[in-house]
């Protein structure tokens, strides 16, 4: 625990000069807002006219395990409040624990202007509505995440591994003082999806200091009021609608988002920023979700893939897609073996992983097209004998969502492998029929950890060999704090290798791996928003050389044979904390060819009090350096070449 707190403070100092300035600017720009909880009754939310609220008729709840709490609007609010508060009390401080929870709300309204429902969300807690659309579940109150305080320093830098989705919040917080409004002060692996917030939202907790936060993800959501970015270093918003967005710090990226600020990169007095704004999302596949239909039966909805989109999927009616009966799923418990899970997958069933940690003694094999693998409560998979944790065949339409992959103590070559492994030159057997542009495989809210809860080792976290794959909110993290952390302890070369063609990443976070963190071999790849920190802990420059005459490794490498690639809104940071100078020659390395284009890149040197070395160049030897000579200042390249 001491190690975690020390590293958090180091990151705090790195952020202090810029984030306070950004916060002051942001709050000064926010107009006086009539909060829903300021004394007047909140305006009730309604579902779209074409999506009537689903009946909450009584039904038999399937066995989703002891850590899934299903709430019905007919339950006494005092009972609901007591249960959600008990989960929060356990999970808010439980960063490296093994408990997992899902808090599921059946269609209807919870709380009121007089007695709102307000509760906190801790680690490994999923909060989700069980309606088919966000307006089917309405909470008058707030569902919030606040800073965690360590030795008097209150931050959100370690607020990971939690989620909220598929509901509407009428912000109602009477008597909350500074905490009036909807707070979601998080960093990585804490997505908001299919959420409609009526009232002010803040993505930082400005009520306790120093209030730093470090990145997040929003998709398919609507915010009617002001969204305060504040101290958030970086944030990605996809296919959503925002009212007012207050400010940027380093790398704020919007794709297919109505109401997003106009592009302004790097930051400038005339336009604010920094903002990277993409008009439409080229390829998207929203996350599958559990819901209750009009008869009270539990089903899983699988949104359809889409191209060139803007705004939410539910703005004009129900989200397009298909519905699957829960009876078509094998509902797994953490006590189920990989052999049992594979047997059920071989029978043609989909897989629902109930909350918990699954220790696997063999690889989970997904072999059939259109198979859905959905985790509840951030279910975690850990290989115990050095095997691949999960392998997906070269088939289209598979969806892997809501799962954390934890490396085990015995080194795994790969944690999650999508498609058949290819030869070293990227070539393999004919791939005809292995992919479908109209039915891509999707990964949503899939997270990887090397160390943290325990010693973990894996050479590669995610390997994508299939064509037409969508990576939507991926965080691959070699732990910089927690258990089993050290240069020779939690060993890991690379977070992501892409060998397939037409692979699209929307919201890609990869941090602290020991060699090149992302290697892209496939053609027609696209990355919109990339966030990276190089490893903190190389023991010497000699231990961190990609070639005898080349310092360090890049955050992202597009290999020399690639003819087509697009990267937009990509940042890489350095904080080498061993007390000696460590350098990386480049943050990004790509072939110089007309079809490879990069837009809005930045590097930053963190923490002049403790950091050493830095990044010599932004991309391919150009862009200038980020070192102690220019700490906490983005070094940018707008377009390359």
XYZ file of C-alpha atoms in Angstrom:
641
model
C 0.000 0.000 0.000
C 2.887 2.374 0.720
C 4.209 1.863 -2.774
C 0.868 2.812 -4.291
C 0.602 5.977 -2.241
C 4.152 7.069 -3.000
C 3.633 6.665 -6.723
C 0.357 8.492 -6.579
C 2.038 11.473 -4.961
C 4.711 11.481 -7.639
C 2.054 11.651 -10.316
C 0.307 14.428 -8.360
C 3.350 16.651 -8.469
C 3.686 16.085 -12.184
C 0.197 17.438 -12.771
C 0.030 20.324 -10.352
C 1.155 23.294 -12.523
C -1.117 22.673 -15.498
C -4.204 21.188 -13.931
C -4.817 23.957 -11.415
C -4.627 26.488 -14.235
C -7.035 24.428 -16.331
C -9.399 23.958 -13.403
C -9.496 27.652 -12.589
C -10.257 28.445 -16.223
C -12.911 25.748 -16.391
C -14.784 26.745 -13.263
C -14.650 30.413 -14.174
C -16.290 29.560 -17.487
C -19.141 27.548 -15.964
C -22.308 29.620 -15.681
C -24.532 29.568 -12.622
C -26.579 26.390 -12.969
C -29.900 25.500 -11.420
C -29.131 22.039 -10.076
C -31.926 19.499 -10.000
C -31.305 19.091 -6.290
C -31.124 22.747 -5.377
C -34.642 22.849 -3.956
C -36.882 22.472 -6.997
C -38.246 19.118 -8.007
C -36.320 17.475 -10.829
C -37.900 17.207 -14.241
C -38.801 13.547 -14.721
C -36.980 11.721 -17.485
C -38.891 9.979 -20.202
C -37.952 7.321 -22.702
C -38.119 8.196 -26.410
C -41.647 7.980 -27.814
C -40.715 4.965 -29.894
C -39.270 3.109 -26.890
C -41.949 2.654 -24.219
C -40.750 1.801 -20.742
C -40.559 -1.944 -20.265
C -42.868 -3.486 -17.692
C -41.296 -4.376 -14.381
C -43.608 -7.356 -13.958
C -42.421 -9.854 -11.361
C -40.308 -12.654 -12.749
C -37.938 -15.311 -11.518
C -34.456 -13.883 -11.227
C -31.866 -16.188 -12.829
C -28.992 -17.390 -10.681
C -26.411 -14.702 -11.395
C -24.386 -15.451 -8.291
C -24.358 -13.954 -4.814
C -22.660 -10.714 -5.896
C -25.327 -9.615 -8.354
C -27.914 -7.441 -6.606
C -31.115 -6.924 -8.616
C -33.325 -4.033 -7.533
C -37.005 -3.531 -8.311
C -38.768 -0.139 -8.019
C -41.318 -1.766 -5.712
C -38.601 -2.423 -3.098
C -38.468 0.000 -0.151
C -35.920 2.675 -0.919
C -34.386 2.244 2.513
C -33.576 -1.357 1.625
C -32.001 -0.369 -1.705
C -29.996 2.394 -0.033
C -28.705 0.075 2.668
C -27.539 -2.532 0.141
C -25.779 -0.170 -2.255
C -24.124 1.643 0.653
C -22.865 -1.656 2.078
C -21.268 -2.570 -1.267
C -19.678 0.878 -1.509
C -18.285 0.688 2.028
C -16.508 -2.540 1.100
C -15.419 -1.691 -2.442
C -14.356 1.974 -2.353
C -11.009 1.105 -0.684
C -10.667 -2.354 -2.290
C -8.280 -1.559 -5.153
C -6.503 -4.902 -5.395
C -9.162 -7.103 -3.807
C -10.964 -10.092 -5.304
C -14.621 -9.143 -4.658
C -16.719 -8.206 -7.707
C -20.270 -6.794 -7.764
C -23.021 -5.931 -10.228
C -25.847 -3.636 -9.084
C -28.709 -4.057 -11.571
C -31.862 -1.927 -11.624
C -35.036 -3.239 -13.219
C -37.131 -0.798 -15.283
C -38.867 1.930 -13.326
C -38.065 4.990 -11.234
C -35.863 5.070 -8.137
C -35.772 7.948 -5.689
C -37.667 11.222 -5.850
C -37.123 14.939 -5.391
C -37.993 14.548 -1.702
C -36.040 11.326 -1.086
C -33.396 10.931 -3.794
C -31.257 7.822 -4.249
C -27.581 8.803 -3.997
C -24.763 6.292 -3.690
C -21.059 5.831 -4.360
C -19.420 3.367 -6.775
C -16.237 1.617 -5.683
C -13.757 -0.760 -7.276
C -15.025 -3.730 -9.313
C -18.601 -2.502 -9.204
C -20.841 -2.367 -12.264
C -24.022 -0.293 -12.031
C -26.476 -0.912 -14.878
C -30.101 -0.475 -15.794
C -32.025 -3.539 -16.977
C -34.173 -1.673 -19.476
C -33.753 -1.966 -23.209
C -33.053 1.773 -23.434
C -31.549 4.330 -21.015
C -34.921 5.985 -20.338
C -36.383 2.752 -18.973
C -34.518 3.116 -15.667
C -34.631 6.553 -14.016
C -32.709 7.486 -10.872
C -33.632 10.703 -9.118
C -30.382 11.283 -7.261
C -26.788 10.579 -8.262
C -24.449 7.615 -8.701
C -21.024 8.973 -8.002
C -17.271 8.464 -7.736
C -15.159 10.809 -5.592
C -11.490 11.298 -4.819
C -9.673 8.845 -2.610
C -7.478 10.421 0.054
C -4.033 9.107 1.004
C -2.128 10.921 3.755
C -4.100 14.093 3.091
C -3.733 14.002 -0.696
C -7.141 13.518 -2.337
C -7.027 12.332 -5.958
C -8.810 10.225 -8.560
C -5.612 8.955 -10.227
C -6.202 5.362 -9.079
C -10.002 5.263 -9.477
C -10.038 2.348 -11.920
C -12.233 -0.735 -12.629
C -15.871 0.304 -12.280
C -18.661 1.201 -14.693
C -22.128 2.665 -15.131
C -24.503 2.075 -18.033
C -27.991 2.052 -19.501
C -29.893 4.422 -17.226
C -31.023 8.015 -16.783
C -30.007 10.213 -13.854
C -32.072 13.229 -12.849
C -29.373 14.894 -10.779
C -30.968 15.431 -7.350
C -28.517 16.136 -4.537
C -30.099 18.425 -1.924
C -27.848 19.235 1.006
C -24.693 17.979 -0.759
C -22.934 21.343 -0.616
C -19.802 21.251 -2.763
C -20.802 17.783 -3.980
C -23.987 19.043 -5.634
C -24.186 17.479 -9.087
C -23.212 14.173 -10.719
C -19.569 13.319 -9.895
C -17.660 10.716 -11.910
C -14.039 11.331 -10.860
C -12.212 8.407 -12.440
C -9.180 7.413 -14.442
C -8.814 4.409 -16.777
C -11.132 1.368 -16.950
C -14.162 3.230 -15.593
C -16.474 3.698 -18.588
C -19.820 5.433 -18.876
C -22.054 3.893 -21.560
C -25.669 4.519 -22.541
C -26.108 7.047 -19.729
C -28.415 10.071 -19.889
C -27.574 12.715 -17.283
C -29.998 15.564 -16.721
C -28.027 18.115 -14.723
C -24.384 19.030 -14.243
C -21.698 16.349 -14.551
C -18.124 16.672 -13.339
C -15.354 14.279 -14.330
C -13.189 15.368 -11.406
C -13.783 15.856 -7.685
C -12.928 19.487 -6.995
C -14.187 19.351 -3.401
C -10.954 17.933 -1.966
C -7.444 18.602 -3.200
C -5.322 18.286 -5.172
C -8.156 16.732 -7.231
C -6.154 15.153 -10.059
C -7.688 12.650 -12.498
C -6.108 10.828 -15.397
C -8.324 9.774 -18.265
C -11.645 8.175 -19.008
C -14.113 6.904 -21.592
C -17.701 7.809 -22.495
C -19.791 6.257 -25.286
C -23.398 6.318 -26.490
C -24.408 8.813 -23.785
C -26.178 12.154 -23.461
C -25.454 15.032 -21.077
C -28.032 17.795 -20.974
C -26.033 20.083 -18.694
C -22.457 21.241 -18.388
C -19.700 18.623 -18.333
C -16.698 19.767 -16.265
C -13.460 18.256 -17.547
C -11.363 20.182 -15.023
C -8.130 18.399 -14.150
C -8.650 15.378 -16.396
C -5.355 14.933 -18.264
C -7.038 13.149 -21.156
C -10.518 11.925 -21.977
C -12.256 10.217 -24.909
C -15.924 10.751 -25.793
C -17.457 8.727 -28.629
C -20.902 8.849 -30.252
C -22.513 10.966 -27.589
C -24.234 14.310 -27.074
C -22.851 16.949 -24.716
C -24.262 20.309 -23.697
C -21.198 22.343 -22.673
C -17.695 20.908 -22.278
C -15.602 23.189 -20.093
C -11.935 22.725 -21.006
C -9.052 20.504 -22.014
C -5.707 19.732 -20.369
C -3.524 17.568 -22.605
C -5.480 15.178 -24.845
C -9.270 15.587 -25.010
C -10.666 13.699 -28.019
C -14.223 13.553 -29.387
C -15.463 11.239 -32.145
C -18.991 11.362 -33.549
C -20.084 13.548 -30.628
C -22.832 16.149 -30.983
C -22.055 19.392 -29.152
C -18.324 18.639 -28.948
C -16.035 21.674 -28.987
C -14.476 22.565 -32.316
C -11.004 21.223 -32.946
C -8.295 23.284 -31.258
C -4.903 21.579 -31.101
C -2.569 22.502 -29.591
C -4.388 24.654 -27.050
C -4.709 28.301 -28.025
C -6.226 31.399 -26.445
C -8.539 31.888 -29.412
C -10.230 28.495 -29.168
C -9.355 26.966 -25.780
C -8.569 23.299 -26.093
C -6.644 21.220 -26.569
C -9.430 19.451 -28.469
C -9.250 16.827 -31.199
C -12.668 16.535 -32.833
C -13.590 13.881 -35.389
C -16.929 14.490 -37.105
C -18.013 10.842 -37.413
C -16.872 7.504 -36.017
C -15.805 5.363 -38.944
C -16.609 1.949 -37.407
C -18.316 1.205 -34.098
C -19.837 -1.705 -32.234
C -21.548 -0.883 -28.947
C -21.251 -3.181 -25.958
C -23.846 -5.973 -25.429
C -25.933 -5.646 -22.277
C -28.304 -7.606 -20.057
C -31.935 -6.434 -19.933
C -35.441 -7.510 -18.942
C -38.063 -7.686 -21.701
C -41.760 -6.786 -21.492
C -42.646 -10.249 -20.164
C -40.038 -10.031 -17.409
C -37.623 -12.455 -19.085
C -33.872 -11.800 -18.947
C -32.158 -11.379 -22.308
C -28.916 -9.978 -23.761
C -29.101 -7.277 -26.402
C -26.310 -7.127 -28.993
C -26.140 -3.762 -30.790
C -25.471 -3.870 -34.506
C -22.207 -2.660 -35.953
C -22.339 0.733 -37.630
C -20.219 2.938 -39.873
C -19.832 6.716 -40.170
C -22.019 7.528 -37.170
C -22.654 10.530 -34.958
C -24.668 10.802 -31.742
C -26.239 8.035 -29.659
C -27.770 4.823 -30.965
C -30.989 5.463 -29.023
C -31.743 9.103 -29.877
C -34.531 8.275 -32.356
C -35.742 4.969 -30.952
C -34.428 1.630 -29.712
C -30.835 0.742 -30.512
C -30.615 -1.443 -33.646
C -29.428 -4.982 -33.016
C -30.482 -8.466 -31.987
C -31.780 -9.939 -28.759
C -30.673 -13.285 -27.316
C -32.511 -15.212 -24.612
C -30.482 -15.741 -21.458
C -31.309 -19.446 -21.778
C -28.936 -19.470 -24.778
C -26.068 -18.516 -22.452
C -24.035 -20.623 -20.101
C -24.180 -18.569 -16.919
C -20.805 -19.323 -15.361
C -19.779 -19.034 -11.725
C -16.150 -18.530 -10.587
C -16.169 -22.125 -9.331
C -16.728 -23.441 -12.883
C -13.630 -24.858 -14.530
C -12.352 -23.892 -17.974
C -13.233 -27.437 -19.076
C -16.880 -26.911 -18.132
C -16.959 -23.504 -19.837
C -15.402 -24.919 -23.024
C -17.898 -27.771 -23.095
C -20.789 -25.322 -23.021
C -19.211 -23.102 -25.690
C -18.713 -26.173 -27.890
C -22.434 -26.892 -27.567
C -23.105 -23.537 -29.215
C -24.000 -21.540 -26.127
C -22.902 -17.985 -25.405
C -21.079 -17.210 -22.156
C -22.095 -14.916 -19.282
C -19.449 -14.617 -16.568
C -20.974 -13.692 -13.216
C -18.875 -11.511 -10.859
C -15.727 -13.023 -9.430
C -12.191 -14.149 -10.227
C -11.888 -17.196 -12.501
C -8.657 -19.163 -12.131
C -8.180 -21.107 -15.373
C -6.052 -24.205 -15.846
C -6.643 -24.290 -19.601
C -7.482 -21.881 -22.412
C -11.089 -20.814 -22.942
C -11.740 -21.460 -26.644
C -14.343 -19.460 -28.548
C -14.758 -21.202 -31.896
C -18.179 -20.245 -33.269
C -19.109 -17.114 -35.193
C -21.311 -14.557 -33.408
C -20.548 -15.894 -29.919
C -21.101 -13.387 -27.114
C -18.850 -13.466 -24.034
C -20.137 -10.950 -21.501
C -18.775 -10.302 -18.025
C -20.800 -8.896 -15.137
C -19.195 -6.913 -12.344
C -15.826 -6.741 -14.151
C -15.345 -10.511 -13.920
C -11.640 -11.426 -14.019
C -9.830 -14.288 -15.775
C -6.411 -15.503 -14.618
C -4.439 -18.306 -16.339
C -2.696 -20.484 -13.752
C -0.289 -22.543 -15.879
C 1.157 -20.057 -18.368
C -1.404 -20.722 -21.086
C -3.323 -18.258 -23.237
C -6.317 -17.239 -21.126
C -8.774 -16.985 -24.038
C -8.454 -17.727 -27.730
C -11.003 -16.733 -30.388
C -11.064 -18.517 -33.735
C -10.974 -16.664 -37.070
C -14.729 -16.203 -37.238
C -16.796 -13.011 -37.550
C -19.161 -11.327 -35.135
C -17.688 -12.512 -31.824
C -18.068 -10.041 -28.970
C -15.928 -10.005 -25.805
C -17.061 -7.401 -23.276
C -16.741 -6.366 -19.635
C -13.830 -8.630 -18.676
C -10.472 -8.101 -16.974
C -7.575 -10.405 -17.874
C -5.032 -10.774 -15.063
C -1.687 -12.392 -15.837
C -0.738 -15.325 -13.640
C 2.553 -16.094 -11.930
C 3.667 -18.367 -14.803
C 4.377 -16.391 -17.968
C 1.693 -16.549 -20.665
C 2.711 -15.852 -24.274
C -0.594 -13.995 -24.792
C -3.567 -13.321 -22.525
C -6.252 -12.827 -25.211
C -5.710 -13.955 -28.790
C -8.170 -12.986 -31.523
C -7.710 -15.175 -34.612
C -5.030 -17.592 -35.721
C -1.443 -16.672 -35.002
C 0.533 -15.842 -38.115
C 4.114 -16.205 -39.190
C 6.730 -13.678 -38.128
C 6.324 -11.749 -41.402
C 2.624 -11.190 -40.639
C 1.532 -13.574 -43.371
C -0.491 -16.709 -42.823
C -2.755 -19.045 -44.710
C -5.549 -17.628 -46.871
C -8.015 -15.686 -44.752
C -10.939 -15.834 -47.200
C -14.158 -16.176 -45.222
C -12.492 -15.462 -41.898
C -13.871 -11.954 -41.558
C -16.906 -9.882 -42.386
C -16.731 -6.092 -42.716
C -20.445 -5.807 -41.919
C -20.138 -8.042 -38.853
C -16.848 -7.233 -37.115
C -15.641 -8.862 -33.952
C -15.865 -6.422 -31.047
C -14.039 -5.944 -27.753
C -15.597 -3.435 -25.357
C -14.342 -2.562 -21.873
C -11.692 -5.280 -21.937
C -8.858 -4.633 -19.508
C -5.498 -6.310 -18.920
C -3.246 -6.270 -15.855
C 0.286 -7.500 -15.406
C 0.753 -7.473 -11.635
C -1.248 -5.461 -9.144
C -3.402 -8.008 -7.322
C -0.560 -10.553 -7.415
C 2.594 -11.390 -9.376
C 1.774 -11.604 -13.077
C 3.772 -12.259 -16.240
C 2.677 -12.233 -19.896
C 4.736 -11.459 -22.977
C 1.790 -9.931 -24.877
C -1.565 -8.917 -23.433
C -3.733 -8.744 -26.574
C -2.942 -10.140 -30.008
C -5.340 -9.429 -32.885
C -4.819 -11.640 -35.933
C -8.295 -11.498 -37.477
C -9.465 -8.831 -39.887
C -12.317 -6.407 -39.130
C -12.034 -6.116 -35.356
C -13.220 -3.159 -33.251
C -11.306 -2.405 -30.030
C -13.488 -0.067 -27.957
C -12.122 1.021 -24.570
C -9.073 -1.170 -23.996
C -6.739 -0.590 -21.049
C -3.609 -2.733 -20.991
C -1.627 -1.977 -17.830
C 1.650 -3.315 -16.555
C 1.185 -2.340 -12.919
C 3.271 0.475 -11.469
C 1.892 -0.170 -7.962
C 0.279 -2.994 -6.041
C 1.587 -6.507 -5.456
C 4.303 -8.248 -7.456
C 5.602 -5.026 -9.021
C 9.197 -4.645 -10.216
C 11.295 -4.657 -13.390
C 12.030 -8.384 -13.053
C 8.743 -9.297 -11.337
C 5.753 -8.253 -13.458
C 7.439 -8.779 -16.803
C 5.610 -7.924 -20.020
C 6.928 -6.898 -23.430
C 3.939 -5.515 -25.324
C 0.348 -4.543 -24.578
C -1.122 -4.944 -28.076
C 0.000 -6.534 -31.339
C -2.238 -6.078 -34.387
C -1.609 -8.406 -37.321
C -5.089 -8.246 -38.846
C -6.280 -5.780 -41.456
C -9.079 -3.237 -40.959
C -8.676 -3.184 -37.178
C -10.170 -0.081 -35.549
C -9.338 1.120 -32.028
C -11.550 3.737 -30.384
C -10.203 4.515 -26.938
C -6.868 2.708 -26.551
C -4.935 2.991 -23.274
C -1.621 1.053 -23.015
C 0.854 1.738 -20.212
C 4.205 0.767 -18.718
C 5.160 -2.260 -20.877
C 8.860 -3.026 -21.090
C 9.366 -2.981 -24.861
C 7.328 -1.483 -27.714
C 3.899 -1.036 -26.174
C 1.793 -1.282 -29.355
C 3.001 -2.992 -32.555
C 0.810 -2.537 -35.630
C 1.485 -4.891 -38.565
C -1.948 -4.867 -40.232
C -3.165 -2.754 -43.126
C -5.936 -0.128 -42.992
C -5.681 0.212 -39.222
C -7.192 3.158 -37.404
C -6.672 4.493 -33.868
C -8.771 7.342 -32.496
C -7.472 8.366 -29.059
C -4.364 6.714 -27.670
C -3.005 7.275 -24.157
C 0.324 5.925 -22.992
C 2.866 6.177 -20.224
C 6.244 4.590 -20.861
C 7.515 2.245 -18.118
C 8.525 4.074 -14.946
C 11.157 1.609 -13.858
C 13.893 0.709 -16.385
C 16.913 0.188 -14.110
C 19.361 1.634 -16.645
C 19.548 2.880 -20.207
C 21.476 -0.257 -21.139
C 18.532 -2.363 -19.933
C 16.148 -0.393 -22.132
C 17.533 -0.259 -25.672
C 15.617 -1.369 -28.755
C 18.882 -1.631 -30.696
C 22.530 -1.188 -29.740
C 22.416 2.394 -31.025
C 18.783 3.266 -30.235
C 17.504 4.489 -26.888
C 14.355 2.928 -25.500
C 11.226 1.777 -27.287
C 8.349 3.700 -28.867
C 4.879 3.790 -27.389
C 3.415 2.834 -30.779
C 5.180 1.321 -33.765
C 3.637 0.909 -37.207
C 5.985 -1.519 -38.904
C 7.881 -0.728 -42.079
C 5.796 -2.772 -44.523
C 2.467 -1.146 -43.655
C 1.032 1.048 -46.430
C -2.171 2.318 -44.772
C -2.741 3.491 -41.176
C -4.463 6.416 -39.466
C -3.804 7.661 -35.912
C -5.633 10.614 -34.349
C -5.333 12.156 -30.883
C -2.360 10.199 -29.525
C -0.314 11.026 -26.438
C 2.721 9.436 -24.769
C 4.215 10.518 -21.431
C 7.447 9.755 -19.620
C 8.186 9.441 -15.915
C 11.403 7.517 -15.273
C 11.652 7.239 -11.500
C 14.868 5.324 -10.815
C 16.940 8.472 -10.225
C 18.911 8.216 -13.465
C 18.423 9.542 -16.980
C 16.478 7.191 -19.233
C 15.495 8.267 -22.753
C 13.270 7.052 -25.558
C 14.340 8.104 -29.043
C 10.742 8.532 -30.262
C 7.237 8.248 -28.871
C 5.849 7.127 -32.253
C 7.545 5.385 -35.145
C 5.811 4.851 -38.490
C 6.805 4.297 -42.112
C 6.945 7.474 -44.176
C 4.474 6.691 -46.924
C 1.393 8.533 -48.263
C -1.096 6.086 -46.744
C 0.197 6.396 -43.164
C -1.123 9.556 -41.510
C -0.914 10.784 -37.913
C -2.868 13.750 -36.538
C -2.563 15.615 -33.232
C 0.293 13.944 -31.372
C 1.891 14.954 -28.080
C 4.524 13.952 -25.549
C 4.969 15.189 -21.973
C 7.705 14.921 -19.341
C 6.132 14.264 -15.922
C 7.295 15.338 -12.470
C 10.432 17.495 -12.564
C 11.000 16.826 -8.847
C 11.465 13.089 -9.345
C 11.540 12.255 -13.061
C 14.676 11.880 -15.159
C 15.467 11.525 -18.843
C 12.525 11.886 -21.237
C 11.461 11.474 -24.862
C 13.848 12.830 -27.506
C 11.303 13.258 -30.332
C 7.569 12.986 -30.923
C 7.646 10.941 -34.144
C 10.419 9.689 -36.406
C 13.019 12.142 -35.155
C 10.871 15.288 -35.364
C 8.730 17.352 -33.005
C 11.280 18.198 -30.334
C 11.960 16.736 -26.914
C 10.051 16.551 -23.636
C 12.540 16.538 -20.754
C 13.187 18.354 -17.486
C 13.871 21.435 -19.625
C 10.121 21.700 -20.430
C 8.250 19.706 -17.754
C 4.465 19.309 -17.868
C 4.317 21.107 -21.219
C 2.884 19.235 -24.214
C 5.274 18.914 -27.140
C 3.045 18.566 -30.174
C 2.985 17.577 -33.817
C -0.268 18.400 -35.595
C 0.232 16.323 -38.743
C 2.739 13.706 -39.837
C 3.958 13.602 -42.478
